[in-house]
Amino acid sequence: MKTLLNEQICAFLEESDQIAALSNVSACIQLTYENINWVGFYFVKDDQLVLGPFQGKPACTRIPFDKGVCGKCYRDKSVQRIDDVSAFPGHIACDCASRSELCVPIIVNGECVGEIDIDAPTTNRFSEKEENEMLQAAYDIAQAYLQHHWI
Ligand code: SME
Protein backbone atom coordinates (compact mmCIF):
# COMPACT_ATOMS: atom_id res chain seq x y z
CA MET A 1 0.00 0.00 0.00
CA LYS A 2 1.24 3.47 -0.88
CA THR A 3 2.06 5.89 1.94
CA LEU A 4 0.17 9.18 2.24
CA LEU A 5 3.20 10.99 0.78
CA ASN A 6 3.21 8.66 -2.23
CA GLU A 7 -0.55 9.18 -2.71
CA GLN A 8 -0.05 12.97 -2.62
CA ILE A 9 2.82 12.72 -5.12
CA CYS A 10 0.58 10.70 -7.47
CA ALA A 11 -2.08 13.41 -7.25
CA PHE A 12 0.46 16.09 -8.26
CA LEU A 13 1.65 13.89 -11.12
CA GLU A 14 -1.75 14.16 -12.78
CA GLU A 15 -0.59 17.61 -13.97
CA SER A 16 0.80 17.25 -17.50
CA ASP A 17 3.39 20.05 -17.29
CA GLN A 18 6.67 18.60 -15.99
CA ILE A 19 7.94 21.69 -14.19
CA ALA A 20 4.58 22.42 -12.56
CA ALA A 21 4.08 18.82 -11.42
CA LEU A 22 7.59 18.25 -10.10
CA SER A 23 7.72 21.66 -8.37
CA ASN A 24 4.75 20.56 -6.29
CA VAL A 25 6.28 17.12 -5.73
CA SER A 26 9.46 18.74 -4.33
CA ALA A 27 7.38 21.02 -2.07
CA CYS A 28 5.35 18.05 -0.87
CA ILE A 29 8.46 16.08 0.10
CA GLN A 30 9.96 19.14 1.81
CA LEU A 31 6.80 19.62 3.92
CA THR A 32 6.60 15.93 4.83
CA TYR A 33 10.18 15.07 5.72
CA GLU A 34 11.55 16.62 8.88
CA ASN A 35 15.20 17.45 9.24
CA ILE A 36 16.14 17.91 5.60
CA ASN A 37 17.78 20.99 4.08
CA TRP A 38 17.36 20.36 0.34
CA VAL A 39 15.13 18.31 -1.94
CA GLY A 40 14.85 18.47 -5.69
CA PHE A 41 15.42 17.01 -9.11
CA TYR A 42 18.27 16.67 -11.54
CA PHE A 43 17.43 15.83 -15.16
CA VAL A 44 19.65 14.22 -17.78
CA LYS A 45 20.24 16.89 -20.44
CA ASP A 46 23.19 17.72 -22.69
CA ASP A 47 25.12 14.66 -21.32
CA GLN A 48 25.00 16.13 -17.83
CA LEU A 49 22.71 16.30 -14.83
CA VAL A 50 20.89 19.63 -14.89
CA LEU A 51 19.07 21.17 -11.93
CA GLY A 52 15.27 20.93 -11.90
CA PRO A 53 12.57 22.08 -9.47
CA PHE A 54 13.76 22.09 -5.86
CA GLN A 55 13.29 23.41 -2.33
CA GLY A 56 16.28 24.74 -0.43
CA LYS A 57 19.30 26.92 -1.02
CA PRO A 58 20.55 27.55 -4.57
CA ALA A 59 22.40 24.45 -5.81
CA CYS A 60 24.88 23.36 -8.50
CA THR A 61 23.15 23.79 -11.84
CA ARG A 62 25.13 21.15 -13.75
CA ILE A 63 26.78 17.96 -12.48
CA PRO A 64 28.95 15.83 -14.80
CA PHE A 65 28.11 12.11 -14.84
CA ASP A 66 31.49 11.27 -13.27
CA LYS A 67 31.06 13.56 -10.26
CA GLY A 68 29.41 13.41 -6.87
CA VAL A 69 26.70 11.28 -5.34
CA CYS A 70 24.38 12.28 -8.17
CA GLY A 71 26.87 11.14 -10.81
CA LYS A 72 27.25 7.75 -9.09
CA CYS A 73 23.46 7.37 -8.91
CA TYR A 74 23.30 8.03 -12.68
CA ARG A 75 26.20 5.70 -13.60
CA ASP A 76 25.02 2.80 -11.44
CA LYS A 77 21.28 3.45 -11.96
CA SER A 78 20.99 2.70 -8.27
CA VAL A 79 19.93 4.38 -5.04
CA GLN A 80 22.69 6.14 -3.17
CA ARG A 81 21.89 6.33 0.54
CA ILE A 82 24.89 8.06 2.08
CA ASP A 83 24.94 8.12 5.89
CA ASP A 84 27.92 10.48 6.08
CA VAL A 85 28.72 12.53 3.00
CA SER A 86 32.15 13.46 4.34
CA ALA A 87 33.12 9.80 3.83
CA PHE A 88 31.96 9.79 0.18
CA PRO A 89 34.88 10.58 -2.14
CA GLY A 90 33.90 13.39 -4.52
CA HIS A 91 30.73 14.43 -2.72
CA ILE A 92 29.63 17.84 -4.03
CA ALA A 93 28.63 20.14 -1.16
CA CYS A 94 26.05 22.50 -2.62
CA ASP A 95 25.03 23.42 0.92
CA CYS A 96 27.87 23.00 3.42
CA ALA A 97 25.25 22.11 6.09
CA SER A 98 24.55 18.77 4.35
CA ARG A 99 25.67 15.66 6.25
CA SER A 100 23.69 12.81 4.71
CA GLU A 101 22.05 12.30 1.33
CA LEU A 102 19.53 10.12 -0.50
CA CYS A 103 19.66 10.04 -4.29
CA VAL A 104 17.19 7.90 -6.27
CA PRO A 105 17.29 7.37 -10.06
CA ILE A 106 14.22 7.86 -12.24
CA ILE A 107 14.34 5.05 -14.80
CA VAL A 108 12.26 5.20 -17.98
CA ASN A 109 12.54 2.39 -20.55
CA GLY A 110 15.74 1.21 -18.85
CA GLU A 111 17.42 4.63 -19.06
CA CYS A 112 18.11 7.00 -16.17
CA VAL A 113 16.33 10.24 -17.14
CA GLY A 114 16.76 12.06 -13.85
CA GLU A 115 17.04 11.78 -10.10
CA ILE A 116 15.37 12.74 -6.85
CA ASP A 117 18.03 14.14 -4.51
CA ILE A 118 17.54 14.88 -0.80
CA ASP A 119 20.07 16.33 1.66
CA ALA A 120 19.89 16.40 5.44
CA PRO A 121 21.87 18.44 7.98
CA THR A 122 22.53 15.40 10.21
CA THR A 123 24.31 12.12 9.53
CA ASN A 124 22.27 8.89 9.17
CA ARG A 125 19.08 10.81 8.41
CA PHE A 126 17.71 8.41 5.80
CA SER A 127 16.48 4.88 6.43
CA GLU A 128 14.88 2.13 4.39
CA LYS A 129 11.56 3.92 4.94
CA GLU A 130 12.58 7.03 2.96
CA GLU A 131 14.46 4.89 0.45
CA ASN A 132 11.34 2.82 -0.28
CA GLU A 133 9.11 5.90 -0.39
CA MET A 134 11.39 7.66 -2.86
CA LEU A 135 11.74 4.48 -4.96
CA GLN A 136 7.94 4.43 -5.23
CA ALA A 137 7.97 8.17 -6.07
CA ALA A 138 10.61 7.61 -8.77
CA TYR A 139 8.51 4.79 -10.23
CA ASP A 140 5.40 7.00 -10.28
CA ILE A 141 7.38 9.86 -11.86
CA ALA A 142 8.63 7.44 -14.53
CA GLN A 143 5.00 6.53 -15.27
CA ALA A 144 4.21 10.26 -15.57
CA TYR A 145 7.10 10.65 -18.06
CA LEU A 146 5.44 8.05 -20.27
CA GLN A 147 1.86 9.26 -19.73
CA HIS A 148 2.61 12.95 -20.31
CA HIS A 149 5.35 12.45 -22.94
CA TRP A 150 8.07 14.23 -20.95
CA ILE A 151 10.64 12.42 -23.11
N1 SME B 1 25.55 16.42 -3.15
C1 SME B 1 25.29 16.15 -4.54
C2 SME B 1 25.16 17.43 -5.32
C3 SME B 1 23.77 17.95 -5.41
S1 SME B 1 23.29 18.77 -4.05
O1 SME B 1 23.34 17.91 -2.88
C4 SME B 1 21.83 19.49 -4.20
C5 SME B 1 26.38 15.29 -5.12
O2 SME B 1 27.39 15.01 -4.46
O3 SME B 1 26.26 14.89 -6.28
Tab-separated table of C-alpha atoms and ligand atoms in Angstrom:
chain	number	residue	atom	x	y	z
A	1	MET	CA	0.000	0.000	0.000
A	2	LYS	CA	1.240	3.472	-0.881
A	3	THR	CA	2.056	5.888	1.941
A	4	LEU	CA	0.166	9.185	2.236
A	5	LEU	CA	3.196	10.990	0.778
A	6	ASN	CA	3.208	8.658	-2.230
A	7	GLU	CA	-0.548	9.179	-2.708
A	8	GLN	CA	-0.046	12.969	-2.620
A	9	ILE	CA	2.819	12.720	-5.118
A	10	CYS	CA	0.585	10.699	-7.473
A	11	ALA	CA	-2.080	13.415	-7.247
A	12	PHE	CA	0.458	16.093	-8.262
A	13	LEU	CA	1.650	13.887	-11.123
A	14	GLU	CA	-1.754	14.161	-12.781
A	15	GLU	CA	-0.594	17.611	-13.971
A	16	SER	CA	0.796	17.255	-17.498
A	17	ASP	CA	3.388	20.049	-17.285
A	18	GLN	CA	6.666	18.596	-15.993
A	19	ILE	CA	7.940	21.692	-14.189
A	20	ALA	CA	4.576	22.421	-12.558
A	21	ALA	CA	4.075	18.824	-11.419
A	22	LEU	CA	7.593	18.251	-10.098
A	23	SER	CA	7.719	21.656	-8.367
A	24	ASN	CA	4.746	20.556	-6.292
A	25	VAL	CA	6.285	17.123	-5.728
A	26	SER	CA	9.461	18.736	-4.331
A	27	ALA	CA	7.385	21.016	-2.072
A	28	CYS	CA	5.349	18.048	-0.873
A	29	ILE	CA	8.465	16.081	0.102
A	30	GLN	CA	9.955	19.137	1.809
A	31	LEU	CA	6.801	19.616	3.917
A	32	THR	CA	6.601	15.925	4.830
A	33	TYR	CA	10.182	15.068	5.719
A	34	GLU	CA	11.554	16.623	8.876
A	35	ASN	CA	15.203	17.446	9.243
A	36	ILE	CA	16.135	17.912	5.601
A	37	ASN	CA	17.784	20.991	4.082
A	38	TRP	CA	17.363	20.360	0.337
A	39	VAL	CA	15.133	18.308	-1.944
A	40	GLY	CA	14.849	18.473	-5.685
A	41	PHE	CA	15.424	17.008	-9.108
A	42	TYR	CA	18.270	16.670	-11.542
A	43	PHE	CA	17.432	15.827	-15.162
A	44	VAL	CA	19.653	14.216	-17.778
A	45	LYS	CA	20.237	16.890	-20.443
A	46	ASP	CA	23.194	17.718	-22.692
A	47	ASP	CA	25.123	14.661	-21.322
A	48	GLN	CA	25.003	16.132	-17.826
A	49	LEU	CA	22.708	16.299	-14.829
A	50	VAL	CA	20.890	19.635	-14.894
A	51	LEU	CA	19.074	21.174	-11.928
A	52	GLY	CA	15.274	20.925	-11.899
A	53	PRO	CA	12.572	22.080	-9.472
A	54	PHE	CA	13.765	22.089	-5.864
A	55	GLN	CA	13.287	23.408	-2.335
A	56	GLY	CA	16.279	24.741	-0.433
A	57	LYS	CA	19.304	26.917	-1.024
A	58	PRO	CA	20.549	27.549	-4.571
A	59	ALA	CA	22.400	24.452	-5.812
A	60	CYS	CA	24.881	23.358	-8.499
A	61	THR	CA	23.146	23.786	-11.837
A	62	ARG	CA	25.129	21.148	-13.755
A	63	ILE	CA	26.776	17.958	-12.484
A	64	PRO	CA	28.953	15.832	-14.804
A	65	PHE	CA	28.111	12.105	-14.838
A	66	ASP	CA	31.493	11.271	-13.273
A	67	LYS	CA	31.060	13.564	-10.257
A	68	GLY	CA	29.410	13.406	-6.870
A	69	VAL	CA	26.703	11.280	-5.336
A	70	CYS	CA	24.380	12.284	-8.172
A	71	GLY	CA	26.874	11.140	-10.812
A	72	LYS	CA	27.246	7.747	-9.089
A	73	CYS	CA	23.457	7.368	-8.911
A	74	TYR	CA	23.299	8.026	-12.677
A	75	ARG	CA	26.199	5.698	-13.598
A	76	ASP	CA	25.015	2.797	-11.440
A	77	LYS	CA	21.282	3.453	-11.962
A	78	SER	CA	20.986	2.703	-8.268
A	79	VAL	CA	19.925	4.377	-5.037
A	80	GLN	CA	22.692	6.141	-3.166
A	81	ARG	CA	21.894	6.330	0.545
A	82	ILE	CA	24.892	8.056	2.084
A	83	ASP	CA	24.939	8.115	5.893
A	84	ASP	CA	27.921	10.481	6.080
A	85	VAL	CA	28.715	12.528	2.996
A	86	SER	CA	32.151	13.461	4.343
A	87	ALA	CA	33.118	9.803	3.833
A	88	PHE	CA	31.959	9.795	0.177
A	89	PRO	CA	34.878	10.578	-2.143
A	90	GLY	CA	33.899	13.388	-4.515
A	91	HIS	CA	30.731	14.430	-2.723
A	92	ILE	CA	29.635	17.844	-4.028
A	93	ALA	CA	28.629	20.139	-1.158
A	94	CYS	CA	26.046	22.497	-2.625
A	95	ASP	CA	25.028	23.418	0.924
A	96	CYS	CA	27.867	22.998	3.420
A	97	ALA	CA	25.254	22.107	6.086
A	98	SER	CA	24.551	18.773	4.354
A	99	ARG	CA	25.673	15.658	6.251
A	100	SER	CA	23.689	12.805	4.705
A	101	GLU	CA	22.050	12.298	1.327
A	102	LEU	CA	19.526	10.119	-0.496
A	103	CYS	CA	19.660	10.040	-4.292
A	104	VAL	CA	17.195	7.898	-6.269
A	105	PRO	CA	17.294	7.369	-10.056
A	106	ILE	CA	14.224	7.859	-12.244
A	107	ILE	CA	14.342	5.046	-14.800
A	108	VAL	CA	12.255	5.201	-17.980
A	109	ASN	CA	12.535	2.386	-20.546
A	110	GLY	CA	15.741	1.209	-18.845
A	111	GLU	CA	17.424	4.628	-19.056
A	112	CYS	CA	18.106	7.004	-16.167
A	113	VAL	CA	16.330	10.242	-17.140
A	114	GLY	CA	16.763	12.059	-13.846
A	115	GLU	CA	17.043	11.779	-10.098
A	116	ILE	CA	15.373	12.736	-6.854
A	117	ASP	CA	18.025	14.137	-4.510
A	118	ILE	CA	17.539	14.884	-0.798
A	119	ASP	CA	20.067	16.329	1.661
A	120	ALA	CA	19.894	16.397	5.445
A	121	PRO	CA	21.866	18.436	7.983
A	122	THR	CA	22.530	15.395	10.211
A	123	THR	CA	24.307	12.116	9.535
A	124	ASN	CA	22.274	8.885	9.168
A	125	ARG	CA	19.080	10.806	8.410
A	126	PHE	CA	17.705	8.408	5.801
A	127	SER	CA	16.476	4.878	6.434
A	128	GLU	CA	14.884	2.133	4.391
A	129	LYS	CA	11.559	3.915	4.935
A	130	GLU	CA	12.578	7.029	2.962
A	131	GLU	CA	14.460	4.893	0.450
A	132	ASN	CA	11.335	2.818	-0.282
A	133	GLU	CA	9.110	5.897	-0.388
A	134	MET	CA	11.394	7.658	-2.864
A	135	LEU	CA	11.736	4.480	-4.964
A	136	GLN	CA	7.942	4.435	-5.234
A	137	ALA	CA	7.968	8.170	-6.072
A	138	ALA	CA	10.613	7.614	-8.767
A	139	TYR	CA	8.506	4.789	-10.235
A	140	ASP	CA	5.404	7.003	-10.282
A	141	ILE	CA	7.380	9.860	-11.861
A	142	ALA	CA	8.629	7.438	-14.530
A	143	GLN	CA	4.996	6.535	-15.271
A	144	ALA	CA	4.214	10.265	-15.574
A	145	TYR	CA	7.103	10.648	-18.060
A	146	LEU	CA	5.441	8.052	-20.267
A	147	GLN	CA	1.861	9.256	-19.729
A	148	HIS	CA	2.605	12.955	-20.313
A	149	HIS	CA	5.351	12.446	-22.941
A	150	TRP	CA	8.065	14.228	-20.954
A	151	ILE	CA	10.637	12.422	-23.107
B	1	SME	N1	25.548	16.419	-3.154
B	1	SME	C1	25.287	16.155	-4.545
B	1	SME	C2	25.158	17.429	-5.323
B	1	SME	C3	23.769	17.949	-5.412
B	1	SME	S1	23.294	18.770	-4.046
B	1	SME	O1	23.341	17.905	-2.881
B	1	SME	C4	21.832	19.490	-4.198
B	1	SME	C5	26.382	15.290	-5.121
B	1	SME	O2	27.385	15.008	-4.456
B	1	SME	O3	26.263	14.892	-6.282
